[in-house]
Coordinates of C-alpha atoms and ligand atoms in Angstrom, one line a residue:
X86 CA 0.0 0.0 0.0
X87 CA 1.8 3.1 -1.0
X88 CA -0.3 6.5 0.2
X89 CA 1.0 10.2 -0.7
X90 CA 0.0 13.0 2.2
X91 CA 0.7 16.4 0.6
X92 CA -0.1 19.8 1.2
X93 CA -2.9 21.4 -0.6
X94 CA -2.0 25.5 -0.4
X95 CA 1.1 27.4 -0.2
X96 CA 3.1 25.2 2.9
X97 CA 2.7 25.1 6.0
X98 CA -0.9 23.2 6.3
X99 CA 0.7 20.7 8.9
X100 CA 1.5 17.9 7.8
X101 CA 4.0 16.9 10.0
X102 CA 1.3 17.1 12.1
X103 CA -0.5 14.7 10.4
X104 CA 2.3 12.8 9.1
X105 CA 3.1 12.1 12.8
X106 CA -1.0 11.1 13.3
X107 CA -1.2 8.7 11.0
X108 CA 2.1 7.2 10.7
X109 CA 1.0 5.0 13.5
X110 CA -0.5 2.9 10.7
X111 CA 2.4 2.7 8.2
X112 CA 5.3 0.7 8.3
X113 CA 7.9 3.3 6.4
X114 CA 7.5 6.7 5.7
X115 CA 9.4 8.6 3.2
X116 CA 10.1 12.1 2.2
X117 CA 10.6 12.4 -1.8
X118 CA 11.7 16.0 -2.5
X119 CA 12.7 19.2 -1.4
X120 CA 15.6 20.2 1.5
X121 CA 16.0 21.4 4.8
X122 CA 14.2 24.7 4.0
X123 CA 10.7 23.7 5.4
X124 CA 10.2 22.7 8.7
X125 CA 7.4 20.1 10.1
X126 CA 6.6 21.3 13.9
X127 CA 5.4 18.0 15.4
X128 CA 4.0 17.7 19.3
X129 CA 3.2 14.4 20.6
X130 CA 4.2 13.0 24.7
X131 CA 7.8 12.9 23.4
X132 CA 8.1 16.4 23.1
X133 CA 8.2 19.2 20.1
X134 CA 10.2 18.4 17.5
X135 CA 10.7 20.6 14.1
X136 CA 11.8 18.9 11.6
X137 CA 13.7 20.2 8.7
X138 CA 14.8 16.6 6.5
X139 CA 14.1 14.0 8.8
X140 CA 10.6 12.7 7.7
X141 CA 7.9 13.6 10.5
X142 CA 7.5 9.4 11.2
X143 CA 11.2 9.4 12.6
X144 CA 9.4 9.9 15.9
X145 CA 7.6 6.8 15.8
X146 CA 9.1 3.8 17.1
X147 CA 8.9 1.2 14.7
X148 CA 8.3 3.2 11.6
X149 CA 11.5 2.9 9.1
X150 CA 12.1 6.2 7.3
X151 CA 13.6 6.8 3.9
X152 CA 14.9 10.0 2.1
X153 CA 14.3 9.4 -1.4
X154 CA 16.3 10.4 -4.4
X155 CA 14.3 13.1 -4.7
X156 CA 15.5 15.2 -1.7
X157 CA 18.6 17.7 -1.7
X158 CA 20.4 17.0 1.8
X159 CA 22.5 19.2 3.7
X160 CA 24.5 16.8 5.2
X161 CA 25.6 19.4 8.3
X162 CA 22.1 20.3 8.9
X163 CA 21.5 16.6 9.4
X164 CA 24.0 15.8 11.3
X165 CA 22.5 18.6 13.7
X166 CA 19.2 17.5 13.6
X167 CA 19.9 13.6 14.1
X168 CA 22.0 15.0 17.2
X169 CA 19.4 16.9 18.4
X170 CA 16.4 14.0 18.0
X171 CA 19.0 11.8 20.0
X172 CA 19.7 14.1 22.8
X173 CA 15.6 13.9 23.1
X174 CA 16.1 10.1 23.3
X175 CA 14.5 9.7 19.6
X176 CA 16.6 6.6 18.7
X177 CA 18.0 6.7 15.1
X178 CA 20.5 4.0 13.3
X179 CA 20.8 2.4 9.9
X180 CA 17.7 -0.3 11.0
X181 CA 14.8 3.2 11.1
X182 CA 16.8 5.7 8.6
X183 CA 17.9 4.9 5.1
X184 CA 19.2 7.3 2.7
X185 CA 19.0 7.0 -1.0
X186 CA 22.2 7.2 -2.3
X187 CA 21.1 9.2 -5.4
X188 CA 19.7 12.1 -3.6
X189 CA 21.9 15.3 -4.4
X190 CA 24.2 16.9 -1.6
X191 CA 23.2 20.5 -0.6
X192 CA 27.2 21.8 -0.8
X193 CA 27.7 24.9 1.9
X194 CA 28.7 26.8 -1.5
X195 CA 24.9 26.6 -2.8
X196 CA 24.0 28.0 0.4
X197 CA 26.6 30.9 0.1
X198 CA 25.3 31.0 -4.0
X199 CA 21.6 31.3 -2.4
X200 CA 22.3 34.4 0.1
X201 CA 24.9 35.8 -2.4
X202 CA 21.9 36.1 -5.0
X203 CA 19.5 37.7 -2.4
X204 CA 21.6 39.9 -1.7
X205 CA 22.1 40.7 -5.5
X206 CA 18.2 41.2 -5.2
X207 CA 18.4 43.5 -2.9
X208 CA 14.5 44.8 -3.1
X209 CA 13.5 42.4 -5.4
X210 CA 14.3 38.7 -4.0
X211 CA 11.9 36.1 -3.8
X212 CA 12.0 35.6 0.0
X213 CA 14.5 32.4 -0.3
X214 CA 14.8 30.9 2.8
X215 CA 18.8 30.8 1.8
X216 CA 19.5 27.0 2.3
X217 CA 20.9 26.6 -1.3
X218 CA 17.7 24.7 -2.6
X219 CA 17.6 26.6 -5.9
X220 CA 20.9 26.3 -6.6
X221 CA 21.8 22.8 -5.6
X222 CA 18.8 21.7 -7.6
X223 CA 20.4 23.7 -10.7
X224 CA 23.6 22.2 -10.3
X225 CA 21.8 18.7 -10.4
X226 CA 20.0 19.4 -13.5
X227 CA 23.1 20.7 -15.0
X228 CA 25.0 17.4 -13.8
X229 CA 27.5 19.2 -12.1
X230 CA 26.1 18.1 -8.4
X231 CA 27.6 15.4 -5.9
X232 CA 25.1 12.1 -4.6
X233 CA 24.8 11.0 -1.2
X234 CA 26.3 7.2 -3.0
X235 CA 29.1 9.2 -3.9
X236 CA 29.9 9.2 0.2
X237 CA 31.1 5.9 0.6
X238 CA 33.9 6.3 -2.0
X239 CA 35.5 9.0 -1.0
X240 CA 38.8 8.8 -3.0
X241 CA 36.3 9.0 -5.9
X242 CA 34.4 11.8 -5.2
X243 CA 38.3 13.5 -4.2
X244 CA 38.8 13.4 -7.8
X245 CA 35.4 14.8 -9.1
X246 CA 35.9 17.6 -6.5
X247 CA 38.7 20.3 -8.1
X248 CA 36.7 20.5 -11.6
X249 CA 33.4 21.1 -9.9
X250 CA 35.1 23.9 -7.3
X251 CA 36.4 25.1 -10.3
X252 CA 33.3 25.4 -12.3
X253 CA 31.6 26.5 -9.0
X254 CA 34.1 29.2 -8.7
X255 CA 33.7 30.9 -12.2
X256 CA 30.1 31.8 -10.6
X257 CA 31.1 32.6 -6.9
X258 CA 34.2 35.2 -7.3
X259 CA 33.6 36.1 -11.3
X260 CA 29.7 36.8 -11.0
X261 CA 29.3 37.9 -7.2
X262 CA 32.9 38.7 -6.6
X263 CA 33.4 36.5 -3.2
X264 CA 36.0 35.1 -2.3
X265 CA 37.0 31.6 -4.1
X266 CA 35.4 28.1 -2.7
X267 CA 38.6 25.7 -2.0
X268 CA 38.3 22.1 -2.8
X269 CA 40.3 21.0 0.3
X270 CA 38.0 22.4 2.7
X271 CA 34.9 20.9 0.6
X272 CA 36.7 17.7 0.8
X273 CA 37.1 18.0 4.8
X274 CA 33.6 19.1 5.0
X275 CA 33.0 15.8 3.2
X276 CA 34.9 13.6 5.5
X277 CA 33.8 15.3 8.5
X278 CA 29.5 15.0 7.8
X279 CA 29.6 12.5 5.4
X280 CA 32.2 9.8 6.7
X281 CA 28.8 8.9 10.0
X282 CA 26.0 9.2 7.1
X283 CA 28.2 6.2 5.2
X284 CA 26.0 3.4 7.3
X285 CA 22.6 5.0 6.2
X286 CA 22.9 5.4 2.4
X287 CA 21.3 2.6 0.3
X288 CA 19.6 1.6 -2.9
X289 CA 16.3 3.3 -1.3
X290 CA 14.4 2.0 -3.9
X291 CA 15.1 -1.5 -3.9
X292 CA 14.1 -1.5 0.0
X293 CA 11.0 0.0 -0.9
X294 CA 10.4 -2.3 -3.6
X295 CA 10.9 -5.5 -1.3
X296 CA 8.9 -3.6 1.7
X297 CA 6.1 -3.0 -0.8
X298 CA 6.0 -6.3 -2.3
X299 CA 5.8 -7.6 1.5
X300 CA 2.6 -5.9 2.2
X301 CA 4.5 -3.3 4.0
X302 CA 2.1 0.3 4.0
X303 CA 4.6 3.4 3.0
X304 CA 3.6 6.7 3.5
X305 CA 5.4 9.5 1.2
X306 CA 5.3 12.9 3.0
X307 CA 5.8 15.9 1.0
X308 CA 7.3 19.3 1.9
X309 CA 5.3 22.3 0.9
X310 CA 2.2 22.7 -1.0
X311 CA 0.7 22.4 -4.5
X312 CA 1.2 26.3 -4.9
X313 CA 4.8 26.0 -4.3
X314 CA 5.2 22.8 -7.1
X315 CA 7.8 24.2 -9.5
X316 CA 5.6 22.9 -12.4
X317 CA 2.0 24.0 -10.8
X318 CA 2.8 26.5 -8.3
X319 CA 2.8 30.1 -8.7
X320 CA 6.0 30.1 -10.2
X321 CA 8.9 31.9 -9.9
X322 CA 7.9 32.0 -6.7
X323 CA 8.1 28.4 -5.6
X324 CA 9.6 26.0 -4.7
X325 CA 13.0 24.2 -6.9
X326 CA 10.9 20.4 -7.1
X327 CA 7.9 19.1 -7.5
X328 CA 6.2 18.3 -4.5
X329 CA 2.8 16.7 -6.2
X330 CA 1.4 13.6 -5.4
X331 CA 2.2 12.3 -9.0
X332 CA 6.0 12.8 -8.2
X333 CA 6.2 10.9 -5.0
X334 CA 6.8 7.4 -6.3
X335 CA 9.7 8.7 -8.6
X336 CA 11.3 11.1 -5.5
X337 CA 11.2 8.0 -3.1
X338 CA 13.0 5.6 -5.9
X339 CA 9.8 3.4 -6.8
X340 CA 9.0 5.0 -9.9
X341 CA 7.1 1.6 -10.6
X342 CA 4.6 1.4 -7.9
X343 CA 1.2 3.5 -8.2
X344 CA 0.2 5.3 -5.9
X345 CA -3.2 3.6 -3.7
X346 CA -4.6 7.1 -2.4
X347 CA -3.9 10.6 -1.8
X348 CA -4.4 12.4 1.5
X349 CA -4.1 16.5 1.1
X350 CA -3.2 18.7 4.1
X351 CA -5.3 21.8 3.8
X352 CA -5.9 24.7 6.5
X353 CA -8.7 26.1 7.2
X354 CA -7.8 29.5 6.5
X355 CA -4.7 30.4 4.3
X356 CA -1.2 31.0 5.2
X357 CA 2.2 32.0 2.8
X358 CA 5.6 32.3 3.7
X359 CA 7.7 34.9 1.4
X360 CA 7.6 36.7 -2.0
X361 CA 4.5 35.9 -4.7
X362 CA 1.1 36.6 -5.5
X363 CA -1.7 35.9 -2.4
X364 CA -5.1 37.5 -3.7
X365 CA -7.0 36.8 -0.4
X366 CA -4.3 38.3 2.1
X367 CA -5.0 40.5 5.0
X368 CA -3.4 43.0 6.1
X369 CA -3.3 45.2 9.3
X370 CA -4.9 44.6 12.2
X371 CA -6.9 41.9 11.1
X372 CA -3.6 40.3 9.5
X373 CA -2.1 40.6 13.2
X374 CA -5.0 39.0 15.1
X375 CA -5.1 35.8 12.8
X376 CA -1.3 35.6 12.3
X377 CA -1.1 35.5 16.2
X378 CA -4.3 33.3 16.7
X379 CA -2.6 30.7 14.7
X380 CA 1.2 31.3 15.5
X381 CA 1.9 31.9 12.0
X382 CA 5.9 32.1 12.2
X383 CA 8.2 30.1 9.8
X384 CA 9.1 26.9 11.6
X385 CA 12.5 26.9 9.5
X386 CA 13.0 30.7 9.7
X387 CA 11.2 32.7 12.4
X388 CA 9.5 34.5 9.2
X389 CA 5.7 35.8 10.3
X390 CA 3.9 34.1 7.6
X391 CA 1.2 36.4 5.5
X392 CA -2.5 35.0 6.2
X393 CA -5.8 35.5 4.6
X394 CA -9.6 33.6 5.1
X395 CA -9.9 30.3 3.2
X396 CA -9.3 30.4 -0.4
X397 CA -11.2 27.9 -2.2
X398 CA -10.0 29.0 -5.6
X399 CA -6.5 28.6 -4.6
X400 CA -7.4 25.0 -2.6
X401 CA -9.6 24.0 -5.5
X402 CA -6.4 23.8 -8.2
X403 CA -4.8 22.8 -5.4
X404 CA -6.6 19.9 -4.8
X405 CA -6.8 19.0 -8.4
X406 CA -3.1 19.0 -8.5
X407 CA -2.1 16.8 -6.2
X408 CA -5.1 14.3 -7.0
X409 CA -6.3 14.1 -3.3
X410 CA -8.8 11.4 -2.4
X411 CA -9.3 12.6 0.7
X412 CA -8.5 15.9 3.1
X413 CA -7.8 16.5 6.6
X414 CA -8.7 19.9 7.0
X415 CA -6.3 21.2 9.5
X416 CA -6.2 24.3 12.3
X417 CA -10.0 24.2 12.5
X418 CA -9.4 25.5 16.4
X419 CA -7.9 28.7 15.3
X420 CA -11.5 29.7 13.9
X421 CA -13.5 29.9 17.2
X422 CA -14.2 33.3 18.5
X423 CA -16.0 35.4 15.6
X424 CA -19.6 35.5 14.7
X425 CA -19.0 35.5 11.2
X426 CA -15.8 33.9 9.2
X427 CA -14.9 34.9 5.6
X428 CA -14.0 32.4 2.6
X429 CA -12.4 33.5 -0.5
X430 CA -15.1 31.8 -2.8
X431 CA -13.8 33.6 -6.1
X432 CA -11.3 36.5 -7.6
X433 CA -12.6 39.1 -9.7
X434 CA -10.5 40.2 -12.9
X435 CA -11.2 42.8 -14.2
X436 CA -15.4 42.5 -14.5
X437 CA -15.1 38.8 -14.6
X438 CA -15.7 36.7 -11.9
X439 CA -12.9 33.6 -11.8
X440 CA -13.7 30.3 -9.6
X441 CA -10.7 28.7 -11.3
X442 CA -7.2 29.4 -10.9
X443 CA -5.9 31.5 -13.2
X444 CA -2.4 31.8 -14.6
X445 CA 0.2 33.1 -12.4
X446 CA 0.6 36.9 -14.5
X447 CA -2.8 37.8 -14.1
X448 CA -2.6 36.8 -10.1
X449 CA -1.5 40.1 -9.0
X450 CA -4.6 41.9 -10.6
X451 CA -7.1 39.4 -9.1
X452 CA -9.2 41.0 -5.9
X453 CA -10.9 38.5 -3.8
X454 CA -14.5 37.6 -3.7
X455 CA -15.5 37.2 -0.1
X456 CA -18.8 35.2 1.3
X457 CA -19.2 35.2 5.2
X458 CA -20.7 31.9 6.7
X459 CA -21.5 31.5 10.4
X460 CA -18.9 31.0 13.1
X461 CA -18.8 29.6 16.0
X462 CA -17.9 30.9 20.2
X463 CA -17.4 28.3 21.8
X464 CA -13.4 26.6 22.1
X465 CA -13.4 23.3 19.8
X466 CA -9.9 21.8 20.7
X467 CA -11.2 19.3 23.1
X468 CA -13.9 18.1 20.6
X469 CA -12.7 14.1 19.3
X470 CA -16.1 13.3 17.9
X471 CA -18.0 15.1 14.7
X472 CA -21.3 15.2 17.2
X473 CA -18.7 17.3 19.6
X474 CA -18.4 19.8 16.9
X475 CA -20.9 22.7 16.8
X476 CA -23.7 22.7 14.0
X477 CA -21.4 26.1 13.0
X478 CA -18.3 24.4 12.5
X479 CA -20.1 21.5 11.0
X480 CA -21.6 24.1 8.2
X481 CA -18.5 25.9 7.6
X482 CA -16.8 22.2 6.7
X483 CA -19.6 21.5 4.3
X484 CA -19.2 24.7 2.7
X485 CA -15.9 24.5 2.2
X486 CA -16.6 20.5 0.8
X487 CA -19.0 22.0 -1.6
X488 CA -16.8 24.9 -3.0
X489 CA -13.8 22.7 -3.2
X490 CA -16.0 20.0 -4.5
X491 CA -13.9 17.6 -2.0
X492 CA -14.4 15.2 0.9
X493 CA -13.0 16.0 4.0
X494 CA -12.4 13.0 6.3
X495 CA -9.9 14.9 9.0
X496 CA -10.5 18.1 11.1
X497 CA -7.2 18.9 13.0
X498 CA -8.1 20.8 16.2
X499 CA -5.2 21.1 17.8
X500 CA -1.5 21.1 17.4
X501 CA -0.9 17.6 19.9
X502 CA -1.2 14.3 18.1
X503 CA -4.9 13.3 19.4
X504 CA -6.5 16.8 18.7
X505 CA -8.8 15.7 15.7
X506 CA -11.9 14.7 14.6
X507 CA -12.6 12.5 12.0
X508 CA -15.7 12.5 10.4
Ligands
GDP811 P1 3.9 21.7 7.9 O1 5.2 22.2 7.3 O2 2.9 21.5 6.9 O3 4.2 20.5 8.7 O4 3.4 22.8 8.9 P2 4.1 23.6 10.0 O5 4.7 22.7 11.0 O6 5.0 24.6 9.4 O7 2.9 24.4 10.6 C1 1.9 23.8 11.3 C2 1.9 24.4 12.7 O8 0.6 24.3 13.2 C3 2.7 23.7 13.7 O9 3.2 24.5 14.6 C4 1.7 22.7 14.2 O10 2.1 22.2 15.5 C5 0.5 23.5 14.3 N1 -0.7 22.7 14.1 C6 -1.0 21.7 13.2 N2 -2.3 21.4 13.2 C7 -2.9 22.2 14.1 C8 -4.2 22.4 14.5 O11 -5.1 21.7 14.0 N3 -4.5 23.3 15.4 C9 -3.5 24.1 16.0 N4 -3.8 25.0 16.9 N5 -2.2 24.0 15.6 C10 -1.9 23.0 14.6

């Protein structure tokens, strides 16, 4: 049984959060794309954990997780974070963690390349969150990256090295004018965070095959969401991979295997971290009180995250894109208080009136089309059962169903690992 869980908007729906939920029926879990520059905040009775490339079922005893060939891994950022997990008594060897050895090496020169180029931007960058993702993803596609295989041969990889600092280099000092990269200290960074990660790093895709054929269930967990996809987001401002469902099987290395469902992470209002078009945003006060209702802070960067009401034009493609069979509809909780609570139900252009996503161009001229539906007083984060729910919260669930034309089967209620409903 191979199930994808993906996010639905722009990031930062919680899927950790439900990664971590309903890991506890999966065997593996296994992230497919994307680096260390999203973070999964997960809370359960080990502690809080955020998670930047470790996937979320790492804290599951039992559950085997894989980074596929898909991901870009910062080798020193793992390091930290396995060290980290371990102080918290999260146990972590070769038998729960393997690492493809074709996923690509996030080099601490695509991290200097990434703040380097922001800096170019000066008051027109894209709000990178400067851990090298673009350009270590570049340097893939132009063949000129180094794979986590490429670890346990060392003497190899020492030979490969001087070209590729060279090439590097003609970017680094001639384009930005830093100072040069030096292959001895990449090599040293190499021995030092690669030389423990040797154990880990395995065909990823041959384990999943024989898990798979064993009737083992696998969970793929993406990062991000639809709107970020570099194919279907609103790109430039997205992501460097393709987080959709449809890409999961060929980022975890069983580009064979079908996928058997689709479970999309979607909040109940919207959130965006960074640069990019985000028709239904709010702004001032009312910007302040949701952003802080909902702790709306990057969980990799400390960033406040832009908010807006629910946009069901935005969730719609979104939904469409990743091919979701079924939704958990998460943050419900932050909703209580208000008598009324706005949805996004269309975007006017220019005298037309658009319920499907348009284009990213014409994004910026969109206005948003609001409805109010009935809210709700009372708090809702103990509530476990749909009857617990208020008739309110009930409606405001079908009306989002109906607009989305989707079936919601989760409501998340609460950030701790038993704070949902399902219905
Ligand atoms: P992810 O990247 O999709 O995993 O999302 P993040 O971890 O960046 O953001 C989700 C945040 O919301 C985390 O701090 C979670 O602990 C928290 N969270 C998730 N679901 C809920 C919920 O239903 N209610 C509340 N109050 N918090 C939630």
């Amino acid at each position: 049984m191979l199930t994808a869980i993906v996010g639905i908007n722009w990031g930062d729906e919680g899927k950790g959060r439900m990664v971590d939920l309903l890991s506890k029926d999966y065997d593996i879990v296994c992230r497919y794309q994307g680096g260390n520059n999203a973070g999964h905040t997960v809370i359960n009775e080990r502690g809080k954990f955020i998670l930047n490339l470790l996937p979320s079922g790492i804290l599951r005893e039992g559950v085997v997780c894989v980074m596929g060939p898909g991901m870009v891994i910062d080798i020193k950022h793992l390091a930290g974070e396995m060290a980290r997990l371990r102080e918290a008594g999260i146990r972590i060897s070769p038998e729960n963690l393997k690492i493809s050895d074709r996923a690509v090496i996030t080099m601490p020169y695509n991290v200097q390349q990434d703040c380097l180029e922001e800096e170019r931007l000066a008051d027109k960058k894209f709000g990178s969150t400067k851990r090298g993702i673009a350009p270590v993803y570049a340097d893939k596609y132009l063949k000129k990256a180094f794979r986590m295989g490429e670890l346990k041969n060392l003497a190899l990889l020492k030979k490969r090295l001087p070209d590729i600092v060279e090439w590097k280099n003609l970017t680094i000092v001639n384009a930005y004018g830093a100072a040069p990269v030096k292959a001895e200290e990449m090599l040293a960074y190499f021995e030092e965070y690669g030389a423990p990660l040797q154990e880990y790093i395995c065909d990823t895709g041959l384990y999943l095959n024989r898990a798979h054929k064993e009737g083992k269930k696998i969970m793929l967990e993406a990062q991000l969401g639809a709107l970020r996809d570099i194919d279907y987001g609103i790109y430039p401002y997205t992501s460097s991979s393709n987080n959709i469902a449809a890409y999961g099987p060929i980022g975890a290395g069983v580009p064979n295997l079908k996928l058997d469902k689709t479970i999309g992470i979607m909040k109940a209002y919207s959130s965006c971290v960074g640069e990019g078009p985000f028709t239904a945003e709010y702004f001032g006060e009312k910007a302040e009180k949701l952003r802080a209702a909902g702790g709306e802070y990057g969980a990799a960067t400390g960033r406040p995250r832009r908010v807006g009401p629910f946009d069901a034009v935005a969730s719609k493609y979104g939904i469409r894109c990743q091919g979701a069979d079924e939704i958990a509809l998460t943050k419900l909780d932050i909703l209580s208080g208000h008598d009324e609570i706005e949805v996004c139900v269309a975007y006017a252009l220019h005298g037309q009136l658009l319920t499907e996503f348009p284009f990213t161009d014409v994004l910026d001229e969109c206005k948003p089309v609001i409805e109010t539906v009935k809210g709700w007083n009372q708090d809702i984060s103990k509530c476990r059962k749909k009857e617990d729910l208020p008739k309110e919260a009930l409606d405001y669930i079908r009306f989002i169903e109906e607009t989305c034309e989707c079936k919601i089967r989760y409501v998340s209620v609460g950030a701790e690992r038993d704070a949902y409903v399902e219905l």
